[in-house]
Coordinates of C-alpha atoms and ligand atoms in Angstrom, one line a residue:
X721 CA 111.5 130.9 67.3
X722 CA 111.8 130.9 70.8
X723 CA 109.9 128.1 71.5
X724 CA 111.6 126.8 75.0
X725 CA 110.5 130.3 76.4
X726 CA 107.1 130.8 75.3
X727 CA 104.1 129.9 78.1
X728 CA 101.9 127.4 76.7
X729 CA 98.7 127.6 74.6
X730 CA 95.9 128.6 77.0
X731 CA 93.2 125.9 77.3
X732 CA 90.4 126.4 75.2
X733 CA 88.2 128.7 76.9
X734 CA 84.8 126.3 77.1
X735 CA 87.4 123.8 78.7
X736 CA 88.6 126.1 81.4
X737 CA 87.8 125.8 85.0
X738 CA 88.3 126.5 88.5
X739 CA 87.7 124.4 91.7
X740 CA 86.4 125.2 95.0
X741 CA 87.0 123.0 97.4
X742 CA 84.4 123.0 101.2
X743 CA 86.8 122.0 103.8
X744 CA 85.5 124.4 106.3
X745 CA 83.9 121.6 108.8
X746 CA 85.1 121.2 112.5
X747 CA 84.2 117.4 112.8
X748 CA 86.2 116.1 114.7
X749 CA 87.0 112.0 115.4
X750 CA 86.4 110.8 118.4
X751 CA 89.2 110.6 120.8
X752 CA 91.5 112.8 118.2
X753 CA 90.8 116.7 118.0
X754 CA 91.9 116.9 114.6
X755 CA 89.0 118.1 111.4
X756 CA 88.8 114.9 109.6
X757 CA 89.8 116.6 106.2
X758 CA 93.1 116.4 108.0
X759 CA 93.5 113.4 109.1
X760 CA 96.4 110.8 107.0
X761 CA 94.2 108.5 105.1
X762 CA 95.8 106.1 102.4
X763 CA 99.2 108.0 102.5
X764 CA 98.5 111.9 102.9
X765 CA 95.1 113.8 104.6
X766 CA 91.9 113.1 103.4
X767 CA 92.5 117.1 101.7
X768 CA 95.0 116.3 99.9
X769 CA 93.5 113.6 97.7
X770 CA 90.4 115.9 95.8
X771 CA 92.6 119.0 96.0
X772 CA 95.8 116.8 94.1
X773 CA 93.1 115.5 91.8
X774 CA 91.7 118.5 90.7
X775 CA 94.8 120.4 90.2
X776 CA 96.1 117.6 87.6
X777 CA 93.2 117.5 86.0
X778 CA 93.7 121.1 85.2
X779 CA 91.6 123.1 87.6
X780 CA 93.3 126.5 88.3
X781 CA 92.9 128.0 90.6
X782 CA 91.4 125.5 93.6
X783 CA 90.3 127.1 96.5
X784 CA 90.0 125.7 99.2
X785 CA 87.6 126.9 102.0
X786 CA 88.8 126.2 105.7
X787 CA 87.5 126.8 108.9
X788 CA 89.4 130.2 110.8
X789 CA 92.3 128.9 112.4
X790 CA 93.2 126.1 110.1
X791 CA 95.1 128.0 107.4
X792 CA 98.5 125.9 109.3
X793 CA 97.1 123.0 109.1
X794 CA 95.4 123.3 105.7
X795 CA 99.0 124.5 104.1
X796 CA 100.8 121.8 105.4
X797 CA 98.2 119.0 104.0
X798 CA 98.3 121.0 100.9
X799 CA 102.2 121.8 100.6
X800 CA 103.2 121.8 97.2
X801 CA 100.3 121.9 94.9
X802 CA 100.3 124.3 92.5
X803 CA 97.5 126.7 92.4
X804 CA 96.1 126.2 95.9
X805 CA 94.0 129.6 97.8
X806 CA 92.9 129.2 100.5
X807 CA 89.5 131.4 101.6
X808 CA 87.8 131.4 105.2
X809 CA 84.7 129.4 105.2
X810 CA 81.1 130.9 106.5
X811 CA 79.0 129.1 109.4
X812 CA 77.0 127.0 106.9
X813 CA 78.3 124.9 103.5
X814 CA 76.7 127.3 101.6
X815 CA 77.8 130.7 103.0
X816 CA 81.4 129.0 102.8
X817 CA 80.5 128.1 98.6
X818 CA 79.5 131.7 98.4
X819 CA 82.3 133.4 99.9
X820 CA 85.0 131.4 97.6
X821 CA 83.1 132.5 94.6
X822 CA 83.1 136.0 95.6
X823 CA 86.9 135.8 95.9
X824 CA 87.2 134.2 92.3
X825 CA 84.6 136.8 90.6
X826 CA 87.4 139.7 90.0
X827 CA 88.8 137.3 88.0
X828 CA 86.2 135.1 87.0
X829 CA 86.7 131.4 85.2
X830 CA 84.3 130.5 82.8
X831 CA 83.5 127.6 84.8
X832 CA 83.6 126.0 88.0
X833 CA 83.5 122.6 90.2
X834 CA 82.6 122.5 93.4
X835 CA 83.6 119.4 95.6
X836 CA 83.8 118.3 99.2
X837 CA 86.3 117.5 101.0
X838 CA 85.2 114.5 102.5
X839 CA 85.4 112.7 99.1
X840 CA 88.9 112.4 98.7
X841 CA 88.7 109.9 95.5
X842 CA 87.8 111.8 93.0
X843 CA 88.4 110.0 89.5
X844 CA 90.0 111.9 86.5
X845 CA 87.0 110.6 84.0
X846 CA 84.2 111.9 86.3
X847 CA 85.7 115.6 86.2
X848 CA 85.9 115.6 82.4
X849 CA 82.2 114.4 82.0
X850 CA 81.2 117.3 84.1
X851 CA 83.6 119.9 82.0
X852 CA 82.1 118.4 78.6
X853 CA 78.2 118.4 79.8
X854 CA 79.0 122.3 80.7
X855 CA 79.1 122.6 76.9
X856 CA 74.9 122.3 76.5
X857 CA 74.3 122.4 80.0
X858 CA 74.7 125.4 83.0
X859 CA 75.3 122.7 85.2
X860 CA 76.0 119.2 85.7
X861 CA 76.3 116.8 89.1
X862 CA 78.0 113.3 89.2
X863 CA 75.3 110.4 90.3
X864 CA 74.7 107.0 90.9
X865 CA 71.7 104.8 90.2
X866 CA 69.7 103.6 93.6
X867 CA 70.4 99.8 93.9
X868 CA 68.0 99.0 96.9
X869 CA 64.2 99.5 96.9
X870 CA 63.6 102.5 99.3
X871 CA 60.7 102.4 101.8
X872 CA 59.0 106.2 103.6
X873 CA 59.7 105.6 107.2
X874 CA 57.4 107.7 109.9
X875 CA 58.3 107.5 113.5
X876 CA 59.9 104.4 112.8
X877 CA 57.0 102.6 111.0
X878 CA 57.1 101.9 106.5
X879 CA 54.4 104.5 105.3
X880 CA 55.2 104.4 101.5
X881 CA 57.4 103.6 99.2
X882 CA 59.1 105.1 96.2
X883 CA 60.3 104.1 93.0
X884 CA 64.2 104.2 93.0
X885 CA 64.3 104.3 89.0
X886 CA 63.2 107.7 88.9
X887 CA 65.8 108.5 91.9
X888 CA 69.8 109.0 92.1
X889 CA 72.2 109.2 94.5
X890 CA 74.0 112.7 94.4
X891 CA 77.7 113.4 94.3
X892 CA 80.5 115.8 94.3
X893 CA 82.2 117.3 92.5
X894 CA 79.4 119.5 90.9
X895 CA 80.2 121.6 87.6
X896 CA 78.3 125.1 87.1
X897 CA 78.9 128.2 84.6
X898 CA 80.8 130.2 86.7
X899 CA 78.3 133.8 86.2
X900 CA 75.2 131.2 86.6
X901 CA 76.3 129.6 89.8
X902 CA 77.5 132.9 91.6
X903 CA 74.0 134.5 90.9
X904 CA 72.4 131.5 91.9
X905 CA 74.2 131.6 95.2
X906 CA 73.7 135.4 95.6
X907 CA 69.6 135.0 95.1
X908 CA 69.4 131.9 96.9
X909 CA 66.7 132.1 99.5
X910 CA 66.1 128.7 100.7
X911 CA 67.5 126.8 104.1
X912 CA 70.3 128.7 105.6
X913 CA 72.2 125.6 104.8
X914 CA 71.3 124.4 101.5
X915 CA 72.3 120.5 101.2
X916 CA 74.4 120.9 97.9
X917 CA 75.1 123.5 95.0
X918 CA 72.6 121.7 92.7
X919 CA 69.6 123.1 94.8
X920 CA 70.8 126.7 94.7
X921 CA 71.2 126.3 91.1
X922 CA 67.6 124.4 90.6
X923 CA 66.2 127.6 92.9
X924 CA 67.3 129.5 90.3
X925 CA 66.2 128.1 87.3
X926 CA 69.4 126.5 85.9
X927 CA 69.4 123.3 84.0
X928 CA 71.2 120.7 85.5
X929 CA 72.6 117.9 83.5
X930 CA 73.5 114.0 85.4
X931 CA 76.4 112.4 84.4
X932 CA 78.1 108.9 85.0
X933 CA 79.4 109.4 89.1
X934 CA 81.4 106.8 90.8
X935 CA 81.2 104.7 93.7
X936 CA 85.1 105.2 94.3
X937 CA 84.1 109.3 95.0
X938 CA 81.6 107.6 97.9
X939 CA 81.9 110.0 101.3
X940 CA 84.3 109.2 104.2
X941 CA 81.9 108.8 107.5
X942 CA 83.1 107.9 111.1
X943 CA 81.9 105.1 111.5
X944 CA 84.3 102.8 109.3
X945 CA 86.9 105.5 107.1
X946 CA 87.8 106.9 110.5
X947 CA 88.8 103.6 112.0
X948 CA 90.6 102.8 108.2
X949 CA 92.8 106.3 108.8
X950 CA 94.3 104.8 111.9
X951 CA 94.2 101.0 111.3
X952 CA 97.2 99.4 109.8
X953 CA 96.6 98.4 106.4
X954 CA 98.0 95.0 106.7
X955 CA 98.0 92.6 110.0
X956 CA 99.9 89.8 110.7
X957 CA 99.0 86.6 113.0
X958 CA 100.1 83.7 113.6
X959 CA 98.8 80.0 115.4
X960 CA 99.7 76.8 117.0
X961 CA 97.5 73.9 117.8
X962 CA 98.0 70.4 118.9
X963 CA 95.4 67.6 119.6
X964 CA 96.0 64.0 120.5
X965 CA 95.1 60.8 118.0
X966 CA 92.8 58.5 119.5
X967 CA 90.7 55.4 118.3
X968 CA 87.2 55.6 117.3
X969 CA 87.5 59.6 116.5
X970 CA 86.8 60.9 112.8
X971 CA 89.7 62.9 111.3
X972 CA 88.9 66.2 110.3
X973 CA 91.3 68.8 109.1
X974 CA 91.2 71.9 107.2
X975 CA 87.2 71.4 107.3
X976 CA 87.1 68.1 105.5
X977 CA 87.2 64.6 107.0
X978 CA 90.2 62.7 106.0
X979 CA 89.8 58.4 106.2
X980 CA 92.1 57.3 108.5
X981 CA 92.2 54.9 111.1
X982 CA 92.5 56.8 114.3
X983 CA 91.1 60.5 114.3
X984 CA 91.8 63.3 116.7
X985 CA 90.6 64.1 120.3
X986 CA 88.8 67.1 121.6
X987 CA 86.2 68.9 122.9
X988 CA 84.8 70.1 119.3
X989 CA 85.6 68.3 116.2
X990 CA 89.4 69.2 117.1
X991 CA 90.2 70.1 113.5
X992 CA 93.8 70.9 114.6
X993 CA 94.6 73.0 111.1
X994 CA 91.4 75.0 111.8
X995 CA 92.2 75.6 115.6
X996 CA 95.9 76.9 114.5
X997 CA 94.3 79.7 112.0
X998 CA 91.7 80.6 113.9
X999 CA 94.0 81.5 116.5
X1000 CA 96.2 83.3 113.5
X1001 CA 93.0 85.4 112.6
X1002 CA 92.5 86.3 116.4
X1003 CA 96.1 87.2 117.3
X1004 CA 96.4 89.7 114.1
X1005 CA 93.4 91.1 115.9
X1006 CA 94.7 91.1 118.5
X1007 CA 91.5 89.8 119.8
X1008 CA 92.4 87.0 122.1
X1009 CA 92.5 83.1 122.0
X1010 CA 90.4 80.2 121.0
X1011 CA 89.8 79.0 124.1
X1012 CA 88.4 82.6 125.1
X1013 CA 85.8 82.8 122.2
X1014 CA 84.8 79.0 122.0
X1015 CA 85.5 78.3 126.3
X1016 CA 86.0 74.3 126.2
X1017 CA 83.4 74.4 129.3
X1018 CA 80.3 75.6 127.4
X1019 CA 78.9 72.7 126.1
X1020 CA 77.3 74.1 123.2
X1021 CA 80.7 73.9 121.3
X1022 CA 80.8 69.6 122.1
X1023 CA 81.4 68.4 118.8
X1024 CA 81.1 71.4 117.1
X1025 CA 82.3 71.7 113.6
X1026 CA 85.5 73.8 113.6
X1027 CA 84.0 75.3 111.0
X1028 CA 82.1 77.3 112.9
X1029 CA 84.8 78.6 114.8
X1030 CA 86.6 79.8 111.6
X1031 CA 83.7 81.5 110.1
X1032 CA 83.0 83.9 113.3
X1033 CA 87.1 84.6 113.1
X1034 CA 86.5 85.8 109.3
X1035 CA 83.7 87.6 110.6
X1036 CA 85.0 89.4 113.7
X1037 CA 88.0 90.2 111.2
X1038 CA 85.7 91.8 108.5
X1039 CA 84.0 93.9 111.8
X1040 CA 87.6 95.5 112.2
X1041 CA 87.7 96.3 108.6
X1042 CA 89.8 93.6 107.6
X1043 CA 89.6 90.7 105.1
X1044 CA 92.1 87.5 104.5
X1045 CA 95.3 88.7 102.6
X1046 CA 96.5 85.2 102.7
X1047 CA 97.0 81.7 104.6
X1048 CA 99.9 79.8 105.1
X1049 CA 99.5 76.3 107.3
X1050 CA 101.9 73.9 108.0
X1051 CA 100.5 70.2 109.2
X1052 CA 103.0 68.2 111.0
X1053 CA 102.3 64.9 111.1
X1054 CA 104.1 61.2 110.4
X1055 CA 100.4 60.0 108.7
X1056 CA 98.0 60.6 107.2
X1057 CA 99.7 61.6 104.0
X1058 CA 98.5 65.5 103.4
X1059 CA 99.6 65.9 99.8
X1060 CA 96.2 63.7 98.3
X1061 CA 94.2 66.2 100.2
X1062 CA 95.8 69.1 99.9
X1063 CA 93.8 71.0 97.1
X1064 CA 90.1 69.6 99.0
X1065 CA 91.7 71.5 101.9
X1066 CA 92.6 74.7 100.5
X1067 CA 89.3 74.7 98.7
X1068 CA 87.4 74.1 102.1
X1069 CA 89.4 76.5 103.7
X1070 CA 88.9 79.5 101.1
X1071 CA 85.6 79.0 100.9
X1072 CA 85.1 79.6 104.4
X1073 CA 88.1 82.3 104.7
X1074 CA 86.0 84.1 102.0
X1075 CA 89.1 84.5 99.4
X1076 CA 90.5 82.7 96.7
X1077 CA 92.2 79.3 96.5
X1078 CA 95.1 80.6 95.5
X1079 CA 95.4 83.1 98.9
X1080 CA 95.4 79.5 101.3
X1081 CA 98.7 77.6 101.6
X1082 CA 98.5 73.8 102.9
X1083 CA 102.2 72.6 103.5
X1084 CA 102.7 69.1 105.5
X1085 CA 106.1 68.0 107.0
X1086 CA 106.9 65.0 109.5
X1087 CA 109.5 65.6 112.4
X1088 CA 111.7 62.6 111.2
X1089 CA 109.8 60.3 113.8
X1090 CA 110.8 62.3 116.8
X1091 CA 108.6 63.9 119.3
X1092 CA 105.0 63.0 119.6
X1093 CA 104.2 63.8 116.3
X1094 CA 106.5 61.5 115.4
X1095 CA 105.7 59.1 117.6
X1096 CA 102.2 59.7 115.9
X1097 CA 100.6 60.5 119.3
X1098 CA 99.5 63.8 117.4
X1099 CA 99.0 66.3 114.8
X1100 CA 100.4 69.4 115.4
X1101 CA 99.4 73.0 113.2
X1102 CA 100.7 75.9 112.7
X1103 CA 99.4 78.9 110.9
X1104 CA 100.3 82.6 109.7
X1105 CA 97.8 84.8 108.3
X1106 CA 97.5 88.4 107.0
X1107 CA 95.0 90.4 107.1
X1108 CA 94.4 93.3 104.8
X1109 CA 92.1 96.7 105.4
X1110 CA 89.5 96.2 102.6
X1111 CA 89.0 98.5 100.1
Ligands
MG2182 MG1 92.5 72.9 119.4

């Protein structure tokens, strides 16, 4: 017995597979000149992520198709990983699917999945639903149910509409018998650029089995996953606020009115705990001041509730990307007493934050009588927030 030597059992043969891998586009971000299948998102390129997936879930080899004058930059993303070919890509997706299964049909795998780069999640559960339907099926694709109701537009005007149950939403990776999918491509006829591999197939005849896809495997676009790959993924801000105590004002802080028998001045409802986070929120933004977004001139904030001001914060934050990681405000004040209201306060202010109670700290301290607060001229706040890149 020489067991320590011996290679290990080959994988069944129905369970076998290779990968290809389309990573052959030249979009570029704007303002960087770097193919976005490049670019460092969540920890390593966008490339890296499918192409690490595949190979542990047993795809050998995975080739990769890049554009000419990548192969650099597609080694380093890929450094490491076991397995990895890289093949020059065509002028169109599916010249560049064609010419990486030519280069795999000397030694041809019984099957294959084909995937794009710019879906870099690719969960080990979808790829084994696709290897298993490859058992009665030629092909199968990963998709996703329609949610919203979907309208025909023409020329900007609702002609029609269509029913979403018999519809899906189409993903990658897409899992073909290898023989069935090279033919397919070799015959295919259609668009110079067919959308995906499931078309070609369709064209020529094959069968193609939907399984369970995944929202998680959704496709990095510009517009928001761009401005992830470069934002921090946490933020930090902080706030300070004072207003003065008058008679004849209300007392409002954290969003809820407090009985007390003088309340604080200000041009809005001068929630002092509101004004200090709001200002947290727009300095981890980087985004300016209160004063700049709510100008104490324009009367249309007079009395306002601070509310207000808080909710377009959250908002401008969740337009970078970002939501509430978590709150931590300090009220300093002789009187009122915070601790009675402390739980109505984080409630009021998580509600509005748009997070959980448990993110949203209230602490209270007095400045043993000293100072105006202590003099009980004023409340004084102060705030620290993070902010965290959803998703
Ligand atoms: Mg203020």
């Amino acid at each position: 017995m020489s067991g320590l030597d011996s290679p290990p059992p080959p994988a069944p043969e129905s369970k076998a597979f290779a990968a290809i891998v389309v990573a052959a586009g030249k979009g570029v971000r704007a303002g960087t000149s770097r193919p976005k299948q490049f670019v460092v998102w969540r920890g390593k390129p966008v490339l890296r992520h499918s192409v690490e997936a595949l190979a542990n879930a047993g795809a050998h080899p995975v080739v990769v198709a890049i554009a000419d004058g990548a192969q650099d930059e597609a080694a380093a993303s890929l450094d490491g990983i076991v397995g990895v070919r890289f093949i020059i890509g065509g002028t169109t997706r599916q010249e560049s699917v064609r010419n990486a299964l030519e280069s795999l049909s000397s030694d041809a795998p019984p099957n294959v999945l084909i995937h794009d780069a710019a879906r870099p999640i690719l969960p080990p559960a979808v790829i084994e639903r696709l290897v298993n339907a490859l058992h009665a099926n030629p092909g199968a694709i990963p998709v996703l149910p329609v949610v919203d109701s979907l309208a025909v537009a023409d020329n900007g005007m609702m002609t029609g509409s269509a029913r979403r149950e018999n519809l899906r939403r189409v993903q990658t990776p897409q899992a073909f018998r290898f023989a069935d999918i090279l033919a397919a491509h070799r015959a295919w006829a259609g668009e110079p650029d067919a959308g995906d591999d499931a078309q070609v197939a369709r064209a020529a005849g094959l069968g193609i089995a939907l399984v369970e896809g995944d929202e998680a495997l959704h496709k990095l676009t510009f517009a928001e996953d761009f401005m992830e790959a470069t934002a921090p993924s946490i933020r930090i801000g902080s706030g300070y606020d004072v207003h003065r105590l008058a008679e004849g004002e209300d007392l409002w802080l954290c969003g809820i009115q407090i009985p007390h028998d003088r309340g604080l001045a200000g041009h809005s409802d001068a929630d002092v705990a509101i004004h200090a986070l709001v200002d947290a929120i727009l300095g981890a933004l980087g985004d300016g001041d209160i004063g700049q977004h709510f100008p104490p001139s324009d009367p249309k904030w007079r009395g306002a509730p601070s509310s207000r001001f808080l909710t377009h914060a959250v908002t401008l934050a969740q337009q970078a990307g970002y939501r509430i990681g978590n709150a931590d405000l300090t009220i300093i004040c002789e009187a009122p007493k915070i601790g009675p209201h402390r739980d109505a306060m984080r409630a009021s202010l998580a509600a509005l934050c748009a997070t959980g109670q448990s993110a949203i700290s209230v602490k209270a301290t007095t400045t043993e009588r000293l100072g105006f607060t202590g003099r009980a001229e004023g409340i004084a706040a102060q705030a620290v927030v993070s902010l965290l890149l959803a998703r």
